[in-house]
């Protein structure tokens, strides 16, 4: 009969436990439903991308939402300014929350009021003026609008000019892509392409 080796037995037990934990974690993650497959959104604040991805906010949401619009483009200013540039507005959303409560929450990815989902992939520290954009289309690549603003110097005149940036969010890894730079993804996704064409027609 072989001698009992307690050290070897503990090592085997530890390996079995690690294997069990790995299988359990894999089952738990795979068992969760992606937000793009859900028909309802759980109200709450997402602390990170994973909570958003699996429609599983960790903080209750019982706040009012305020809206702020930002203009983009400019039109027919003359004196060196570009002419006939597309104009429009992008809506941003803020949580009406006091600063003390916001500070206790810290960094967030976004939130849902149960009807819509709003995100800020930069994971900012939450505050009364923290801005989020609304996801307009859910899929393998979610679609949302943003703006890019910069101060442009035209000799004696300087003006802050904002332009529209259309973005795609990879639901698998959270990577944010510029739509104009990844039109190949749109061509492969018929539903996304159809939505974008419809959205374009609605703006005309």
Short mmCIF file of N, CA and C in Angstrom, two decimals, residues 48-140:
data_model
loop_
_atom_site.label_atom_id
_atom_site.label_comp_id
_atom_site.label_asym_id
_atom_site.label_seq_id
_atom_site.Cartn_x
_atom_site.Cartn_y
_atom_site.Cartn_z
N UNK A 48 -19.56 49.66 -14.86
CA UNK A 48 -18.55 49.33 -15.86
C UNK A 48 -19.22 48.73 -17.10
N UNK A 49 -18.41 48.45 -18.11
CA UNK A 49 -18.92 47.91 -19.37
C UNK A 49 -19.61 46.57 -19.19
N UNK A 50 -19.05 45.71 -18.33
CA UNK A 50 -19.62 44.38 -18.14
C UNK A 50 -21.05 44.46 -17.62
N UNK A 51 -21.32 45.37 -16.70
CA UNK A 51 -22.68 45.52 -16.19
C UNK A 51 -23.62 45.96 -17.30
N UNK A 52 -23.15 46.85 -18.14
CA UNK A 52 -23.96 47.28 -19.29
C UNK A 52 -24.17 46.13 -20.25
N UNK A 53 -23.11 45.43 -20.57
CA UNK A 53 -23.15 44.34 -21.55
C UNK A 53 -24.19 43.29 -21.19
N UNK A 54 -24.28 42.98 -19.89
CA UNK A 54 -25.19 41.92 -19.46
C UNK A 54 -26.47 42.46 -18.82
N UNK A 55 -26.76 43.75 -19.07
CA UNK A 55 -28.01 44.33 -18.57
C UNK A 55 -28.16 44.09 -17.08
N UNK A 56 -27.09 44.38 -16.34
CA UNK A 56 -27.07 44.05 -14.91
C UNK A 56 -26.51 45.21 -14.09
N UNK A 57 -27.21 46.35 -14.04
CA UNK A 57 -26.71 47.50 -13.27
C UNK A 57 -26.63 47.17 -11.78
N UNK A 58 -25.60 47.66 -11.13
CA UNK A 58 -25.38 47.33 -9.72
C UNK A 58 -25.90 48.40 -8.77
N UNK A 59 -26.34 49.53 -9.32
CA UNK A 59 -26.82 50.64 -8.48
C UNK A 59 -28.23 51.02 -8.91
N UNK A 60 -29.11 51.12 -7.93
CA UNK A 60 -30.50 51.48 -8.21
C UNK A 60 -30.60 52.86 -8.85
N UNK A 61 -31.61 53.04 -9.68
CA UNK A 61 -31.81 54.33 -10.35
C UNK A 61 -33.17 54.89 -9.99
N UNK A 62 -33.17 56.04 -9.33
CA UNK A 62 -34.43 56.71 -8.95
C UNK A 62 -34.27 58.22 -9.10
N UNK A 63 -33.66 58.62 -10.20
CA UNK A 63 -33.33 60.03 -10.40
C UNK A 63 -34.05 60.58 -11.63
N UNK A 64 -34.15 61.89 -11.67
CA UNK A 64 -34.65 62.57 -12.85
C UNK A 64 -33.51 62.70 -13.86
N UNK A 65 -33.88 62.83 -15.14
CA UNK A 65 -32.89 62.99 -16.20
C UNK A 65 -33.09 64.35 -16.86
N UNK A 66 -32.01 65.09 -17.03
CA UNK A 66 -32.09 66.37 -17.75
C UNK A 66 -31.37 66.22 -19.09
N UNK A 67 -31.77 67.04 -20.04
CA UNK A 67 -31.22 66.95 -21.40
C UNK A 67 -30.52 68.24 -21.79
N UNK A 68 -29.37 68.10 -22.43
CA UNK A 68 -28.62 69.24 -22.94
C UNK A 68 -28.28 68.95 -24.40
N UNK A 69 -28.53 69.91 -25.27
CA UNK A 69 -28.21 69.72 -26.68
C UNK A 69 -26.96 70.49 -27.05
N UNK A 70 -26.19 69.92 -27.95
CA UNK A 70 -24.98 70.58 -28.44
C UNK A 70 -25.09 70.69 -29.96
N UNK A 71 -24.95 71.90 -30.48
CA UNK A 71 -24.99 72.12 -31.92
C UNK A 71 -23.70 71.68 -32.58
N UNK A 72 -23.81 71.21 -33.80
CA UNK A 72 -22.60 70.91 -34.56
C UNK A 72 -22.75 71.51 -35.96
N UNK A 73 -21.60 71.80 -36.56
CA UNK A 73 -21.58 72.40 -37.90
C UNK A 73 -21.80 73.90 -37.84
N UNK A 74 -21.59 74.56 -38.96
CA UNK A 74 -21.84 75.99 -39.08
C UNK A 74 -22.22 76.26 -40.53
N UNK A 75 -22.86 77.36 -40.76
CA UNK A 75 -23.44 77.56 -42.10
C UNK A 75 -23.27 79.00 -42.57
N UNK A 76 -22.57 79.16 -43.68
CA UNK A 76 -22.55 80.43 -44.40
C UNK A 76 -22.11 81.62 -43.55
N UNK A 77 -21.00 81.46 -42.80
CA UNK A 77 -20.50 82.59 -42.02
C UNK A 77 -19.65 83.54 -42.88
N UNK A 78 -19.11 83.01 -43.97
CA UNK A 78 -18.25 83.83 -44.82
C UNK A 78 -16.92 84.12 -44.15
N UNK A 79 -16.16 85.06 -44.72
CA UNK A 79 -14.88 85.47 -44.15
C UNK A 79 -13.96 84.28 -43.85
N UNK A 80 -13.92 83.36 -44.77
CA UNK A 80 -13.01 82.23 -44.59
C UNK A 80 -13.64 81.01 -43.97
N UNK A 81 -14.86 81.14 -43.44
CA UNK A 81 -15.51 79.97 -42.85
C UNK A 81 -16.07 79.08 -43.97
N UNK A 82 -16.02 77.77 -43.79
CA UNK A 82 -16.59 76.87 -44.81
C UNK A 82 -18.08 77.15 -45.02
N UNK A 83 -18.53 76.90 -46.21
CA UNK A 83 -19.92 77.18 -46.55
C UNK A 83 -20.74 75.88 -46.55
N UNK A 84 -22.01 76.03 -46.22
CA UNK A 84 -22.98 74.94 -46.38
C UNK A 84 -22.57 73.64 -45.68
N UNK A 85 -22.01 73.77 -44.50
CA UNK A 85 -21.65 72.59 -43.71
C UNK A 85 -22.90 72.08 -43.00
N UNK A 86 -23.06 70.76 -42.95
CA UNK A 86 -24.24 70.17 -42.32
C UNK A 86 -24.37 70.63 -40.87
N UNK A 87 -25.57 71.06 -40.53
CA UNK A 87 -25.84 71.49 -39.17
C UNK A 87 -26.78 70.51 -38.49
N UNK A 88 -26.73 70.52 -37.18
CA UNK A 88 -27.64 69.66 -36.43
C UNK A 88 -27.38 69.77 -34.94
N UNK A 89 -28.03 68.90 -34.18
CA UNK A 89 -27.88 68.88 -32.73
C UNK A 89 -27.75 67.44 -32.25
N UNK A 90 -26.98 67.27 -31.19
CA UNK A 90 -26.88 65.98 -30.52
C UNK A 90 -27.33 66.17 -29.08
N UNK A 91 -28.17 65.30 -28.60
CA UNK A 91 -28.67 65.40 -27.23
C UNK A 91 -27.76 64.62 -26.28
N UNK A 92 -27.49 65.25 -25.15
CA UNK A 92 -26.74 64.60 -24.07
C UNK A 92 -27.64 64.56 -22.83
N UNK A 93 -27.41 63.56 -22.00
CA UNK A 93 -28.30 63.33 -20.87
C UNK A 93 -27.51 63.33 -19.57
N UNK A 94 -28.09 63.98 -18.56
CA UNK A 94 -27.45 64.07 -17.25
C UNK A 94 -28.36 63.51 -16.18
N UNK A 95 -27.76 62.95 -15.15
CA UNK A 95 -28.51 62.45 -14.00
C UNK A 95 -28.62 63.58 -12.98
N UNK A 96 -29.84 63.89 -12.57
CA UNK A 96 -30.05 64.93 -11.56
C UNK A 96 -29.74 64.34 -10.18
N UNK A 97 -28.48 64.41 -9.81
CA UNK A 97 -28.00 63.79 -8.58
C UNK A 97 -27.13 64.79 -7.83
N UNK A 98 -27.21 64.80 -6.50
CA UNK A 98 -26.36 65.74 -5.76
C UNK A 98 -24.92 65.25 -5.75
N UNK A 99 -24.01 66.18 -5.61
CA UNK A 99 -22.58 65.87 -5.76
C UNK A 99 -22.09 64.85 -4.72
N UNK A 100 -22.61 64.93 -3.50
CA UNK A 100 -22.15 64.02 -2.46
C UNK A 100 -22.50 62.57 -2.80
N UNK A 101 -23.73 62.36 -3.24
CA UNK A 101 -24.15 61.01 -3.64
C UNK A 101 -23.37 60.54 -4.86
N UNK A 102 -23.17 61.45 -5.81
CA UNK A 102 -22.41 61.12 -7.02
C UNK A 102 -20.99 60.70 -6.68
N UNK A 103 -20.36 61.43 -5.76
CA UNK A 103 -18.98 61.11 -5.36
C UNK A 103 -18.89 59.75 -4.70
N UNK A 104 -19.92 59.38 -3.97
CA UNK A 104 -19.92 58.07 -3.31
C UNK A 104 -20.05 56.93 -4.32
N UNK A 105 -20.62 57.22 -5.48
CA UNK A 105 -20.76 56.20 -6.53
C UNK A 105 -19.47 56.06 -7.32
N UNK A 106 -18.82 57.20 -7.61
CA UNK A 106 -17.55 57.16 -8.33
C UNK A 106 -17.70 57.05 -9.84
N UNK A 107 -16.82 56.31 -10.46
CA UNK A 107 -16.81 56.18 -11.91
C UNK A 107 -17.97 55.30 -12.39
N UNK A 108 -18.55 55.68 -13.51
CA UNK A 108 -19.67 54.91 -14.06
C UNK A 108 -19.51 54.78 -15.58
N UNK A 109 -20.21 53.81 -16.14
CA UNK A 109 -20.19 53.61 -17.59
C UNK A 109 -21.45 54.17 -18.24
N UNK A 110 -22.56 54.13 -17.51
CA UNK A 110 -23.81 54.61 -18.06
C UNK A 110 -24.96 54.28 -17.14
N UNK A 111 -26.17 54.36 -17.68
CA UNK A 111 -27.35 54.07 -16.88
C UNK A 111 -28.54 53.79 -17.79
N UNK A 112 -29.60 53.26 -17.18
CA UNK A 112 -30.85 53.06 -17.89
C UNK A 112 -31.99 53.49 -16.98
N UNK A 113 -32.99 54.12 -17.60
CA UNK A 113 -34.20 54.50 -16.86
C UNK A 113 -35.30 53.46 -17.06
N UNK A 114 -34.95 52.34 -17.68
CA UNK A 114 -35.92 51.30 -17.95
C UNK A 114 -36.50 51.38 -19.35
N UNK A 115 -36.34 52.54 -19.99
CA UNK A 115 -36.87 52.74 -21.33
C UNK A 115 -35.74 52.86 -22.36
N UNK A 116 -34.69 53.59 -21.99
CA UNK A 116 -33.54 53.80 -22.87
C UNK A 116 -32.25 53.52 -22.12
N UNK A 117 -31.17 53.43 -22.88
CA UNK A 117 -29.86 53.19 -22.29
C UNK A 117 -28.93 54.32 -22.71
N UNK A 118 -28.19 54.85 -21.74
CA UNK A 118 -27.30 55.99 -21.96
C UNK A 118 -25.90 55.59 -21.50
N UNK A 119 -24.90 55.93 -22.30
CA UNK A 119 -23.54 55.51 -21.95
C UNK A 119 -22.54 56.66 -22.12
N UNK A 120 -21.42 56.50 -21.44
CA UNK A 120 -20.24 57.34 -21.65
C UNK A 120 -19.04 56.40 -21.53
N UNK A 121 -18.54 55.88 -22.66
CA UNK A 121 -17.47 54.87 -22.62
C UNK A 121 -16.18 55.34 -21.97
N UNK A 122 -16.07 56.63 -21.67
CA UNK A 122 -14.86 57.14 -21.01
C UNK A 122 -14.86 56.82 -19.52
N UNK A 123 -15.93 56.22 -19.02
CA UNK A 123 -16.05 55.88 -17.60
C UNK A 123 -15.74 57.06 -16.68
N UNK A 124 -16.43 58.19 -16.84
CA UNK A 124 -16.14 59.37 -16.01
C UNK A 124 -16.61 59.18 -14.57
N UNK A 125 -16.05 59.99 -13.69
CA UNK A 125 -16.55 60.05 -12.32
C UNK A 125 -17.90 60.76 -12.37
N UNK A 126 -18.91 60.16 -11.78
CA UNK A 126 -20.26 60.69 -11.87
C UNK A 126 -20.38 62.04 -11.17
N UNK A 127 -21.12 62.94 -11.79
CA UNK A 127 -21.40 64.25 -11.21
C UNK A 127 -22.68 64.79 -11.81
N UNK A 128 -23.20 65.89 -11.27
CA UNK A 128 -24.44 66.47 -11.80
C UNK A 128 -24.35 66.88 -13.26
N UNK A 129 -23.12 67.15 -13.76
CA UNK A 129 -22.96 67.61 -15.14
C UNK A 129 -22.32 66.56 -16.04
N UNK A 130 -22.18 65.35 -15.54
CA UNK A 130 -21.63 64.28 -16.38
C UNK A 130 -22.61 63.96 -17.50
N UNK A 131 -22.10 63.90 -18.73
CA UNK A 131 -22.97 63.73 -19.89
C UNK A 131 -22.89 62.32 -20.46
N UNK A 132 -24.04 61.83 -20.90
CA UNK A 132 -24.15 60.51 -21.51
C UNK A 132 -24.91 60.63 -22.83
N UNK A 133 -24.61 59.75 -23.75
CA UNK A 133 -25.35 59.73 -25.02
C UNK A 133 -26.24 58.50 -25.06
N UNK A 134 -27.34 58.59 -25.81
CA UNK A 134 -28.30 57.48 -25.87
C UNK A 134 -27.94 56.52 -27.00
N UNK A 135 -27.97 55.25 -26.69
CA UNK A 135 -27.76 54.24 -27.72
C UNK A 135 -29.02 54.18 -28.59
N UNK A 136 -28.84 54.36 -29.87
CA UNK A 136 -29.97 54.42 -30.79
C UNK A 136 -30.27 53.07 -31.44
N UNK A 137 -29.25 52.23 -31.52
CA UNK A 137 -29.44 50.91 -32.17
C UNK A 137 -28.62 49.88 -31.40
N UNK A 138 -29.26 48.73 -31.09
CA UNK A 138 -28.58 47.64 -30.39
C UNK A 138 -28.31 46.48 -31.33
N UNK A 139 -27.09 45.97 -31.28
CA UNK A 139 -26.72 44.83 -32.11
C UNK A 139 -25.30 44.42 -31.75
N UNK A 140 -24.68 43.62 -32.60
CA UNK A 140 -23.28 43.26 -32.38
C UNK A 140 -22.43 44.53 -32.28
#
